[in-house]
mmCIF file of C-alpha atoms and ligand atoms in Angstrom:
data_model
loop_
_atom_site.group_PDB
_atom_site.id
_atom_site.type_symbol
_atom_site.label_atom_id
_atom_site.label_comp_id
_atom_site.label_asym_id
_atom_site.label_seq_id
_atom_site.Cartn_x
_atom_site.Cartn_y
_atom_site.Cartn_z
ATOM 1 C CA MET A 10 -34.667 31.291 34.630
ATOM 2 C CA THR A 11 -32.212 32.821 37.141
ATOM 3 C CA PHE A 12 -30.479 35.914 35.536
ATOM 4 C CA VAL A 13 -26.941 35.008 34.446
ATOM 5 C CA PRO A 14 -25.230 38.386 33.062
ATOM 6 C CA ALA A 15 -23.751 36.973 29.826
ATOM 7 C CA ASN A 16 -22.814 39.910 27.502
ATOM 8 C CA GLU A 17 -25.419 40.902 25.038
ATOM 9 C CA GLY A 18 -23.511 39.212 21.990
ATOM 10 C CA ILE A 19 -22.949 35.883 23.779
ATOM 11 C CA ALA A 20 -26.434 35.853 25.309
ATOM 12 C CA LYS A 21 -27.912 35.615 21.601
ATOM 13 C CA LEU A 22 -25.022 33.287 20.245
ATOM 14 C CA LYS A 23 -25.830 29.767 18.794
ATOM 15 C CA PRO A 24 -22.865 27.863 18.928
ATOM 16 C CA TYR A 25 -20.779 26.200 16.026
ATOM 17 C CA GLN A 26 -21.928 22.705 15.167
ATOM 18 C CA PRO A 27 -19.230 20.505 14.453
ATOM 19 C CA GLY A 28 -19.383 17.686 12.233
ATOM 20 C CA LYS A 29 -20.438 14.386 13.933
ATOM 21 C CA PRO A 30 -17.467 12.477 15.510
ATOM 22 C CA ILE A 31 -17.024 8.738 14.440
ATOM 23 C CA SER A 32 -16.918 7.639 18.183
ATOM 24 C CA GLU A 33 -20.226 9.315 18.717
ATOM 25 C CA LEU A 34 -22.028 7.431 15.690
ATOM 26 C CA GLU A 35 -20.119 4.320 16.696
ATOM 27 C CA ARG A 36 -21.797 4.453 20.277
ATOM 28 C CA GLU A 37 -25.258 5.283 18.802
ATOM 29 C CA LEU A 38 -25.316 2.534 16.054
ATOM 30 C CA GLY A 39 -23.033 0.027 17.682
ATOM 31 C CA ILE A 40 -21.025 -0.478 14.406
ATOM 32 C CA THR A 41 -17.326 0.400 13.631
ATOM 33 C CA ASP A 42 -16.992 0.592 9.887
ATOM 34 C CA ILE A 43 -17.974 4.261 9.722
ATOM 35 C CA VAL A 44 -17.384 6.613 7.066
ATOM 36 C CA LYS A 45 -16.778 10.170 8.020
ATOM 37 C CA LEU A 46 -17.078 12.647 5.082
ATOM 38 C CA ALA A 47 -18.186 15.580 7.001
ATOM 39 C CA SER A 48 -15.397 17.973 8.192
ATOM 40 C CA ASN A 49 -13.019 18.157 4.962
ATOM 41 C CA GLU A 50 -10.119 16.321 6.867
ATOM 42 C CA ASN A 51 -7.347 14.730 4.688
ATOM 43 C CA PRO A 52 -8.434 11.191 4.207
ATOM 44 C CA LEU A 53 -4.829 9.960 3.977
ATOM 45 C CA GLY A 54 -4.499 11.594 7.507
ATOM 46 C CA CYS A 55 -0.997 13.211 7.976
ATOM 47 C CA SER A 56 2.297 12.696 6.639
ATOM 48 C CA ALA A 57 4.651 9.820 8.290
ATOM 49 C CA LYS A 58 7.124 12.474 8.715
ATOM 50 C CA VAL A 59 4.723 14.311 11.049
ATOM 51 C CA LYS A 60 4.247 11.335 12.975
ATOM 52 C CA GLU A 61 8.024 10.761 13.439
ATOM 53 C CA ALA A 62 8.727 14.407 14.179
ATOM 54 C CA VAL A 63 6.056 14.479 17.024
ATOM 55 C CA ALA A 64 7.318 11.233 18.424
ATOM 56 C CA ALA A 65 11.018 12.560 18.817
ATOM 57 C CA GLU A 66 9.463 15.727 20.852
ATOM 58 C CA LEU A 67 7.385 13.702 23.453
ATOM 59 C CA ALA A 68 9.891 14.527 26.153
ATOM 60 C CA GLU A 69 9.281 18.111 25.797
ATOM 61 C CA ILE A 70 5.558 17.983 27.102
ATOM 62 C CA GLY A 71 6.752 19.163 30.510
ATOM 63 C CA ARG A 72 7.657 22.570 29.297
ATOM 64 C CA TYR A 73 5.954 25.516 27.949
ATOM 65 C CA PRO A 74 5.991 25.863 24.175
ATOM 66 C CA ASP A 75 8.060 28.882 22.544
ATOM 67 C CA GLY A 76 5.491 31.441 22.592
ATOM 68 C CA GLY A 77 7.061 33.298 19.789
ATOM 69 C CA GLY A 78 6.876 30.518 17.704
ATOM 70 C CA PHE A 79 10.372 30.612 15.964
ATOM 71 C CA ILE A 80 10.689 27.261 14.406
ATOM 72 C CA LEU A 81 7.240 27.234 12.680
ATOM 73 C CA LYS A 82 7.772 31.205 11.765
ATOM 74 C CA ASP A 83 11.004 30.204 10.234
ATOM 75 C CA GLN A 84 9.577 27.608 7.896
ATOM 76 C CA ILE A 85 6.787 29.503 6.897
ATOM 77 C CA GLN A 86 9.161 32.425 5.948
ATOM 78 C CA ALA A 87 11.367 30.009 4.060
ATOM 79 C CA GLN A 88 8.329 28.455 2.178
ATOM 80 C CA PHE A 89 6.430 31.543 1.489
ATOM 81 C CA GLY A 90 8.715 34.470 1.734
ATOM 82 C CA VAL A 91 6.804 36.294 4.598
ATOM 83 C CA VAL A 92 9.166 37.460 7.213
ATOM 84 C CA HIS A 93 8.441 36.636 11.001
ATOM 85 C CA ASP A 94 6.847 40.006 11.779
ATOM 86 C CA ARG A 95 4.267 39.448 9.391
ATOM 87 C CA ILE A 96 3.254 35.956 10.783
ATOM 88 C CA THR A 97 0.535 35.383 13.418
ATOM 89 C CA LEU A 98 -0.143 31.681 14.696
ATOM 90 C CA GLY A 99 -3.198 30.312 15.914
ATOM 91 C CA ASN A 100 -4.672 27.506 17.618
ATOM 92 C CA GLY A 101 -6.467 26.506 14.131
ATOM 93 C CA SER A 102 -7.532 29.371 12.035
ATOM 94 C CA ASN A 103 -10.786 29.392 13.932
ATOM 95 C CA ASP A 104 -8.766 30.873 16.741
ATOM 96 C CA LEU A 105 -7.396 33.514 14.145
ATOM 97 C CA LEU A 106 -10.772 34.427 12.879
ATOM 98 C CA GLU A 107 -11.723 35.304 16.253
ATOM 99 C CA ILE A 108 -8.364 37.118 16.705
ATOM 100 C CA PHE A 109 -9.169 39.182 13.697
ATOM 101 C CA ALA A 110 -12.696 40.325 14.956
ATOM 102 C CA ARG A 111 -11.517 40.998 18.362
ATOM 103 C CA SER A 112 -8.656 43.321 16.999
ATOM 104 C CA PHE A 113 -10.568 45.316 14.864
ATOM 105 C CA VAL A 114 -14.228 45.172 15.475
ATOM 106 C CA SER A 115 -16.037 46.934 18.196
ATOM 107 C CA GLU A 116 -19.797 46.591 19.191
ATOM 108 C CA LYS A 117 -20.552 49.608 17.103
ATOM 109 C CA ASP A 118 -18.922 48.461 14.130
ATOM 110 C CA SER A 119 -20.147 46.172 11.148
ATOM 111 C CA VAL A 120 -18.498 43.044 9.532
ATOM 112 C CA VAL A 121 -19.247 42.073 5.960
ATOM 113 C CA TYR A 122 -19.424 38.565 4.574
ATOM 114 C CA SER A 123 -21.303 36.507 2.129
ATOM 115 C CA GLN A 124 -24.414 34.312 2.186
ATOM 116 C CA HIS A 125 -23.556 30.627 2.172
ATOM 117 C CA ALA A 126 -20.057 31.394 3.803
ATOM 118 C CA PHE A 127 -18.306 29.800 6.593
ATOM 119 C CA ALA A 128 -20.350 29.633 9.736
ATOM 120 C CA VAL A 129 -17.730 31.032 12.113
ATOM 121 C CA TYR A 130 -17.832 34.481 10.483
ATOM 122 C CA GLY A 131 -20.818 35.179 11.612
ATOM 123 C CA LEU A 132 -20.409 33.699 15.215
ATOM 124 C CA VAL A 133 -17.202 35.657 15.745
ATOM 125 C CA THR A 134 -19.348 38.719 14.601
ATOM 126 C CA GLN A 135 -22.241 37.985 17.054
ATOM 127 C CA ALA A 136 -19.606 37.230 19.939
ATOM 128 C CA ILE A 137 -18.669 41.196 19.847
ATOM 129 C CA ASN A 138 -22.315 42.141 19.386
ATOM 130 C CA ALA A 139 -21.199 44.052 16.136
ATOM 131 C CA GLN A 140 -23.483 44.156 13.090
ATOM 132 C CA ALA A 141 -23.520 41.417 10.816
ATOM 133 C CA ILE A 142 -23.860 42.481 6.917
ATOM 134 C CA GLU A 143 -24.619 39.314 4.971
ATOM 135 C CA VAL A 144 -24.339 39.775 1.162
ATOM 136 C CA PRO A 145 -26.644 37.844 -0.974
ATOM 137 C CA ALA A 146 -24.488 35.262 -2.566
ATOM 138 C CA LYS A 147 -24.572 35.200 -6.629
ATOM 139 C CA GLY A 148 -25.615 31.562 -7.075
ATOM 140 C CA PHE A 149 -23.529 29.808 -4.600
ATOM 141 C CA SER A 150 -20.413 32.113 -5.150
ATOM 142 C CA HIS A 151 -19.329 35.322 -3.200
ATOM 143 C CA ASP A 152 -20.781 38.397 -5.136
ATOM 144 C CA LEU A 153 -17.619 40.525 -4.691
ATOM 145 C CA ASP A 154 -19.113 43.537 -6.423
ATOM 146 C CA ALA A 155 -22.218 43.530 -4.095
ATOM 147 C CA MET A 156 -19.878 43.032 -0.963
ATOM 148 C CA ALA A 157 -17.598 45.871 -1.794
ATOM 149 C CA ALA A 158 -20.986 48.063 -2.299
ATOM 150 C CA ALA A 159 -22.205 46.787 1.100
ATOM 151 C CA VAL A 160 -19.276 48.327 2.921
ATOM 152 C CA GLN A 161 -20.532 51.140 5.310
ATOM 153 C CA ALA A 162 -18.914 53.808 7.230
ATOM 154 C CA ASN A 163 -18.820 51.540 10.252
ATOM 155 C CA THR A 164 -17.693 48.554 8.421
ATOM 156 C CA LYS A 165 -14.221 47.454 9.885
ATOM 157 C CA LEU A 166 -13.879 43.700 8.397
ATOM 158 C CA ILE A 167 -14.501 41.691 5.596
ATOM 159 C CA PHE A 168 -14.456 38.034 5.499
ATOM 160 C CA ILE A 169 -13.906 36.326 2.269
ATOM 161 C CA ALA A 170 -13.386 32.444 1.708
ATOM 162 C CA ASN A 171 -11.666 31.455 -1.513
ATOM 163 C CA PRO A 172 -12.468 28.716 -2.231
ATOM 164 C CA ASN A 173 -15.507 29.154 -0.265
ATOM 165 C CA ASN A 174 -16.803 26.484 2.384
ATOM 166 C CA PRO A 175 -19.346 24.895 2.240
ATOM 167 C CA THR A 176 -19.932 25.624 -1.438
ATOM 168 C CA GLY A 177 -16.581 24.941 -2.877
ATOM 169 C CA THR A 178 -16.865 27.962 -5.459
ATOM 170 C CA TRP A 179 -13.754 30.364 -6.199
ATOM 171 C CA PHE A 180 -12.870 33.565 -7.606
ATOM 172 C CA GLU A 181 -9.840 34.549 -9.896
ATOM 173 C CA GLU A 182 -6.880 36.863 -9.174
ATOM 174 C CA ALA A 183 -8.180 39.783 -11.374
ATOM 175 C CA GLU A 184 -11.686 39.649 -9.666
ATOM 176 C CA PHE A 185 -10.135 39.919 -6.163
ATOM 177 C CA ASP A 186 -7.585 42.576 -7.336
ATOM 178 C CA ALA A 187 -10.432 44.710 -8.502
ATOM 179 C CA PHE A 188 -12.430 44.147 -5.048
ATOM 180 C CA MET A 189 -9.530 45.270 -3.109
ATOM 181 C CA GLN A 190 -9.340 48.448 -5.228
ATOM 182 C CA LYS A 191 -12.739 49.450 -3.974
ATOM 183 C CA ILE A 192 -12.214 48.670 -0.456
ATOM 184 C CA PRO A 193 -11.193 51.725 1.746
ATOM 185 C CA SER A 194 -7.595 51.036 3.337
ATOM 186 C CA ASN A 195 -8.998 51.185 6.920
ATOM 187 C CA VAL A 196 -11.293 48.280 6.261
ATOM 188 C CA ILE A 197 -9.396 44.725 7.197
ATOM 189 C CA VAL A 198 -10.058 42.265 4.388
ATOM 190 C CA VAL A 199 -9.589 38.441 5.583
ATOM 191 C CA LEU A 200 -8.832 36.382 2.622
ATOM 192 C CA ASP A 201 -9.473 32.893 4.233
ATOM 193 C CA GLU A 202 -7.525 30.161 2.112
ATOM 194 C CA ALA A 203 -8.310 27.145 4.268
ATOM 195 C CA TYR A 204 -8.333 24.702 0.931
ATOM 196 C CA VAL A 205 -5.549 26.779 -1.229
ATOM 197 C CA GLU A 206 -3.149 23.813 -1.041
ATOM 198 C CA TYR A 207 -5.612 21.706 -3.221
ATOM 199 C CA PHE A 208 -5.508 23.771 -6.360
ATOM 200 C CA PRO A 209 -2.397 26.123 -5.691
ATOM 201 C CA GLU A 210 -1.863 26.898 -9.316
ATOM 202 C CA ASN A 211 -5.148 29.051 -9.501
ATOM 203 C CA PHE A 212 -4.478 31.982 -7.225
ATOM 204 C CA ASN A 213 -1.493 33.682 -5.565
ATOM 205 C CA SER A 214 -2.689 35.609 -2.697
ATOM 206 C CA LEU A 215 0.908 36.358 -1.388
ATOM 207 C CA LYS A 216 1.611 38.906 -4.217
ATOM 208 C CA PHE A 217 -1.475 40.937 -2.837
ATOM 209 C CA LEU A 218 0.265 41.214 0.840
ATOM 210 C CA ASP A 219 2.909 43.772 -0.594
ATOM 211 C CA GLN A 220 0.107 45.895 -2.470
ATOM 212 C CA TYR A 221 -2.510 45.993 0.205
ATOM 213 C CA SER A 222 -1.549 46.598 3.832
ATOM 214 C CA ASN A 223 -5.402 45.946 4.976
ATOM 215 C CA LEU A 224 -4.942 42.320 3.771
ATOM 216 C CA ILE A 225 -4.958 39.327 6.060
ATOM 217 C CA VAL A 226 -4.234 36.125 4.319
ATOM 218 C CA SER A 227 -5.371 33.066 6.764
ATOM 219 C CA ARG A 228 -4.128 29.667 6.157
ATOM 220 C CA THR A 229 -4.774 26.351 8.110
ATOM 221 C CA MET A 230 -2.883 23.208 8.704
ATOM 222 C CA SER A 231 -6.029 21.214 9.391
ATOM 223 C CA LYS A 232 -6.994 20.205 5.821
ATOM 224 C CA CYS A 233 -4.525 19.385 3.134
ATOM 225 C CA TYR A 234 -1.624 19.102 5.533
ATOM 226 C CA GLY A 235 -3.753 16.758 7.630
ATOM 227 C CA LEU A 236 -3.289 18.133 11.156
ATOM 228 C CA ALA A 237 -6.948 18.806 12.053
ATOM 229 C CA ALA A 238 -6.430 17.478 15.799
ATOM 230 C CA LEU A 239 -3.522 19.680 16.509
ATOM 231 C CA ARG A 240 -5.037 22.936 15.701
ATOM 232 C CA VAL A 241 -2.489 24.932 13.885
ATOM 233 C CA GLY A 242 -3.366 27.789 11.748
ATOM 234 C CA PHE A 243 -1.407 30.904 10.463
ATOM 235 C CA ALA A 244 -2.023 34.369 9.298
ATOM 236 C CA LEU A 245 0.124 36.605 6.885
ATOM 237 C CA ALA A 246 -0.357 40.288 6.958
ATOM 238 C CA SER A 247 1.508 43.883 7.191
ATOM 239 C CA VAL A 248 3.800 44.307 10.261
ATOM 240 C CA GLU A 249 1.352 46.763 11.713
ATOM 241 C CA VAL A 250 -1.729 44.459 11.429
ATOM 242 C CA THR A 251 0.361 41.709 12.600
ATOM 243 C CA ASP A 252 1.322 43.520 15.823
ATOM 244 C CA TYR A 253 -2.270 44.267 16.763
ATOM 245 C CA LEU A 254 -3.130 40.394 16.307
ATOM 246 C CA ASN A 255 -0.275 39.381 18.636
ATOM 247 C CA ARG A 256 -1.485 41.678 21.197
ATOM 248 C CA ILE A 257 -4.355 39.708 22.103
ATOM 249 C CA ARG A 258 -3.120 36.032 20.967
ATOM 250 C CA GLN A 259 -2.570 34.168 23.882
ATOM 251 C CA PRO A 260 0.987 33.755 24.560
ATOM 252 C CA PHE A 261 0.981 30.060 24.238
ATOM 253 C CA ASN A 262 -1.819 29.562 21.746
ATOM 254 C CA VAL A 263 0.130 26.874 19.692
ATOM 255 C CA ASN A 264 1.402 24.191 21.727
ATOM 256 C CA HIS A 265 5.093 22.679 20.890
ATOM 257 C CA LEU A 266 4.131 19.167 19.397
ATOM 258 C CA ALA A 267 1.619 21.097 17.079
ATOM 259 C CA MET A 268 4.428 23.411 15.937
ATOM 260 C CA VAL A 269 7.002 20.555 15.459
ATOM 261 C CA ALA A 270 3.913 18.760 13.476
ATOM 262 C CA ALA A 271 3.361 21.742 11.416
ATOM 263 C CA VAL A 272 7.092 22.264 10.296
ATOM 264 C CA ALA A 273 7.348 18.646 9.481
ATOM 265 C CA ALA A 274 3.971 19.020 7.533
ATOM 266 C CA LEU A 275 5.064 22.134 5.552
ATOM 267 C CA LYS A 276 8.519 20.491 4.656
ATOM 268 C CA ASP A 277 6.854 17.267 3.044
ATOM 269 C CA GLU A 278 5.713 18.531 -0.301
ATOM 270 C CA ALA A 279 5.637 14.965 -1.469
ATOM 271 C CA PHE A 280 2.493 14.451 0.990
ATOM 272 C CA ILE A 281 0.644 17.390 -0.090
ATOM 273 C CA GLU A 282 1.436 16.352 -3.881
ATOM 274 C CA GLN A 283 -0.022 12.988 -2.994
ATOM 275 C CA SER A 284 -3.152 14.381 -1.069
ATOM 276 C CA ARG A 285 -3.810 16.506 -4.328
ATOM 277 C CA VAL A 286 -3.704 13.750 -6.601
ATOM 278 C CA VAL A 287 -6.131 11.678 -4.194
ATOM 279 C CA ASN A 288 -8.361 14.674 -4.086
ATOM 280 C CA LYS A 289 -8.473 15.118 -7.967
ATOM 281 C CA ALA A 290 -9.171 11.364 -8.430
ATOM 282 C CA GLY A 291 -11.927 11.387 -5.644
ATOM 283 C CA MET A 292 -13.494 14.337 -6.906
ATOM 284 C CA ALA A 293 -13.796 12.764 -10.366
ATOM 285 C CA GLN A 294 -15.153 9.543 -8.779
ATOM 286 C CA LEU A 295 -17.958 11.565 -6.758
ATOM 287 C CA GLU A 296 -18.677 13.631 -9.767
ATOM 288 C CA ALA A 297 -19.301 10.749 -12.117
ATOM 289 C CA GLY A 298 -20.961 8.781 -9.221
ATOM 290 C CA VAL A 299 -23.678 11.643 -8.525
ATOM 291 C CA THR A 300 -24.138 12.260 -12.067
ATOM 292 C CA ALA A 301 -25.013 8.850 -12.801
ATOM 293 C CA LEU A 302 -27.511 8.908 -10.001
ATOM 294 C CA GLY A 303 -29.208 11.684 -12.072
ATOM 295 C CA LEU A 304 -27.983 14.178 -9.405
ATOM 296 C CA SER A 305 -26.103 17.671 -9.811
ATOM 297 C CA PHE A 306 -23.213 19.129 -8.025
ATOM 298 C CA GLU A 307 -21.567 22.359 -7.679
ATOM 299 C CA PRO A 308 -18.122 22.604 -9.355
ATOM 300 C CA SER A 309 -15.626 22.620 -6.514
ATOM 301 C CA ARG A 310 -11.820 23.854 -6.055
ATOM 302 C CA ALA A 311 -11.614 22.462 -2.602
ATOM 303 C CA ASN A 312 -11.757 19.036 -1.169
ATOM 304 C CA PHE A 313 -15.534 18.459 -0.853
ATOM 305 C CA LEU A 314 -18.414 18.561 -3.134
ATOM 306 C CA LEU A 315 -21.901 20.541 -2.436
ATOM 307 C CA ILE A 316 -24.280 17.864 -3.949
ATOM 308 C CA ASN A 317 -27.971 18.606 -4.979
ATOM 309 C CA VAL A 318 -29.649 15.549 -3.401
ATOM 310 C CA ASN A 319 -32.987 16.887 -4.688
ATOM 311 C CA ALA A 320 -34.459 15.621 -1.415
ATOM 312 C CA ASP A 321 -34.977 17.008 2.294
ATOM 313 C CA PRO A 322 -31.116 17.444 3.267
ATOM 314 C CA ALA A 323 -31.849 16.763 6.953
ATOM 315 C CA GLN A 324 -33.736 13.379 6.322
ATOM 316 C CA THR A 325 -31.044 12.423 3.872
ATOM 317 C CA PHE A 326 -28.411 13.326 6.183
ATOM 318 C CA ALA A 327 -30.179 11.263 9.081
ATOM 319 C CA ALA A 328 -30.727 8.304 6.726
ATOM 320 C CA LEU A 329 -27.241 8.332 5.622
ATOM 321 C CA LEU A 330 -25.951 7.987 9.280
ATOM 322 C CA LYS A 331 -27.960 4.933 9.737
ATOM 323 C CA GLU A 332 -25.802 3.600 6.769
ATOM 324 C CA GLY A 333 -22.765 4.499 8.712
ATOM 325 C CA VAL A 334 -21.960 7.656 6.523
ATOM 326 C CA ILE A 335 -21.296 11.027 8.010
ATOM 327 C CA VAL A 336 -21.892 13.893 5.608
ATOM 328 C CA ARG A 337 -22.613 17.671 6.519
ATOM 329 C CA HIS A 338 -26.174 19.281 6.355
ATOM 330 C CA VAL A 339 -25.011 22.797 5.700
ATOM 331 C CA GLY A 340 -28.229 24.658 5.867
ATOM 332 C CA ILE A 341 -28.765 24.836 2.192
ATOM 333 C CA ALA A 342 -32.212 23.565 0.672
ATOM 334 C CA ASN A 343 -31.732 20.409 -1.080
ATOM 335 C CA HIS A 344 -27.931 20.244 -0.803
ATOM 336 C CA LEU A 345 -25.490 18.170 1.471
ATOM 337 C CA ARG A 346 -21.731 18.637 1.711
ATOM 338 C CA VAL A 347 -19.334 15.638 1.420
ATOM 339 C CA SER A 348 -15.795 15.741 1.920
ATOM 340 C CA ILE A 349 -13.604 13.656 -0.683
ATOM 341 C CA GLY A 350 -12.637 10.534 0.778
ATOM 342 C CA THR A 351 -10.431 7.625 -0.273
ATOM 343 C CA GLU A 352 -11.807 5.706 -3.224
ATOM 344 C CA ALA A 353 -13.383 3.136 -0.936
ATOM 345 C CA GLU A 354 -15.058 5.609 1.296
ATOM 346 C CA ASN A 355 -16.439 7.601 -1.864
ATOM 347 C CA GLU A 356 -17.837 4.357 -3.174
ATOM 348 C CA LYS A 357 -19.443 3.611 0.232
ATOM 349 C CA PHE A 358 -21.000 7.031 0.293
ATOM 350 C CA LEU A 359 -22.088 6.779 -3.240
ATOM 351 C CA ALA A 360 -23.926 3.220 -2.772
ATOM 352 C CA ALA A 361 -25.555 4.743 0.453
ATOM 353 C CA LEU A 362 -26.679 7.698 -1.278
ATOM 354 C CA ALA A 363 -28.205 5.749 -4.131
ATOM 355 C CA LYS A 364 -30.193 3.543 -1.372
ATOM 356 C CA VAL A 365 -31.242 6.232 0.768
ATOM 357 C CA LEU A 366 -32.690 8.208 -2.214
ATOM 358 C CA GLY A 367 -34.051 4.964 -3.844
ATOM 359 C CA LEU A 368 -32.004 5.834 -7.058
ATOM 360 C CA GLU A 369 -30.131 3.550 -9.344
ATOM 361 C CA ALA A 370 -26.925 4.483 -11.005
ATOM 362 C CA LYS A 371 -27.080 4.879 -15.003
ATOM 363 C CA ALA A 372 -23.763 3.826 -16.500
HETATM 364 C C1 PLP B 22 -12.104 24.410 8.006
HETATM 365 C C2 PLP B 22 -11.940 25.709 7.845
HETATM 366 C C3 PLP B 22 -11.274 26.725 8.713
HETATM 367 C C4 PLP B 22 -10.792 26.494 9.929
HETATM 368 O O1 PLP B 22 -9.957 25.442 10.294
HETATM 369 P P1 PLP B 22 -9.110 25.212 11.739
HETATM 370 O O2 PLP B 22 -9.167 23.693 11.809
HETATM 371 O O3 PLP B 22 -9.659 26.061 12.694
HETATM 372 O O4 PLP B 22 -7.757 25.802 11.214
HETATM 373 C C5 PLP B 22 -11.371 27.911 8.333
HETATM 374 N N1 PLP B 22 -12.091 28.493 7.295
HETATM 375 C C6 PLP B 22 -12.660 27.598 6.536
HETATM 376 C C7 PLP B 22 -13.431 28.302 5.253
HETATM 377 C C8 PLP B 22 -12.591 26.391 6.707
HETATM 378 O O5 PLP B 22 -13.437 25.363 5.984
#
């Protein structure tokens, strides 16, 4: 092999494997009625108001977007009570996760995150060639005590997801507060709340922002808001932390149509409420269906369920693909992650699962 001088971190990097796109499976199978429950997207798509807002702005495509993101920051400020100077916009929250790591972590430093956490935490750490400290999970949940105890003198950043992807597990405010008390103020804690809109009554992260200047709350418009294709996320933090994040953020990382869509999506609370209702109903449907098949699942406060299929997950995933159902094999023995879909999608998944595992539903 010829010598290609990639930096050490990137030379060892295994890239993120996204959920299989519907179009790809359509080409492979030559069928069109495919159900994708693999990437935790909103099964309702996006709000009709988002489509109207984007359509009205198409003439602006020829111009650079507002690099400061004024309209979107204004909407975030109005809705969450966090001022412009404390907001960082991202091209999806994946972009932000990378910005966090690049802003605060160098090669000699370490990053703490949990086993069974979001795969991107390990990837952004590896890209810097920093040390990853992966703390064993407690069951499928973050072990916050063990994570606090794992912090070393060279630890610069901790990634935490609540609820966690791919397990759906969560922790309460008091547990998080106790955790934050133990973390030195020079260690950045990223609280990744990609699914917070689904069960908002359970955790108010924003009140911790004033208490802890080392806290970053990360949100995305890709899941409940239904804007996955447009790539918008935002981070809330202290003015000082936000200043660093914005130094390396690309000046036009969020495009104009995405910002317009995000504003419309944030304003349409009725759509979010409807998405919650559909999610709760779908979760109940999947839980009942899985239980009737004699299988178990991990209780979830997100829009997906980690199911113990009691079989090899790679083989089960492949067999489901042949039935036109795309789910996610997340590297956990015997388990598959299934996004909650519409009633019809969930039904198709349950029927396919029963078929490929040779199980029969008991009433
Ligand atoms: C989906 C997800 C994200 C990222 O989504 P973006 O589309 O990049 O905003 C971030 N964190 C977790 C835990 C997720 O599940």
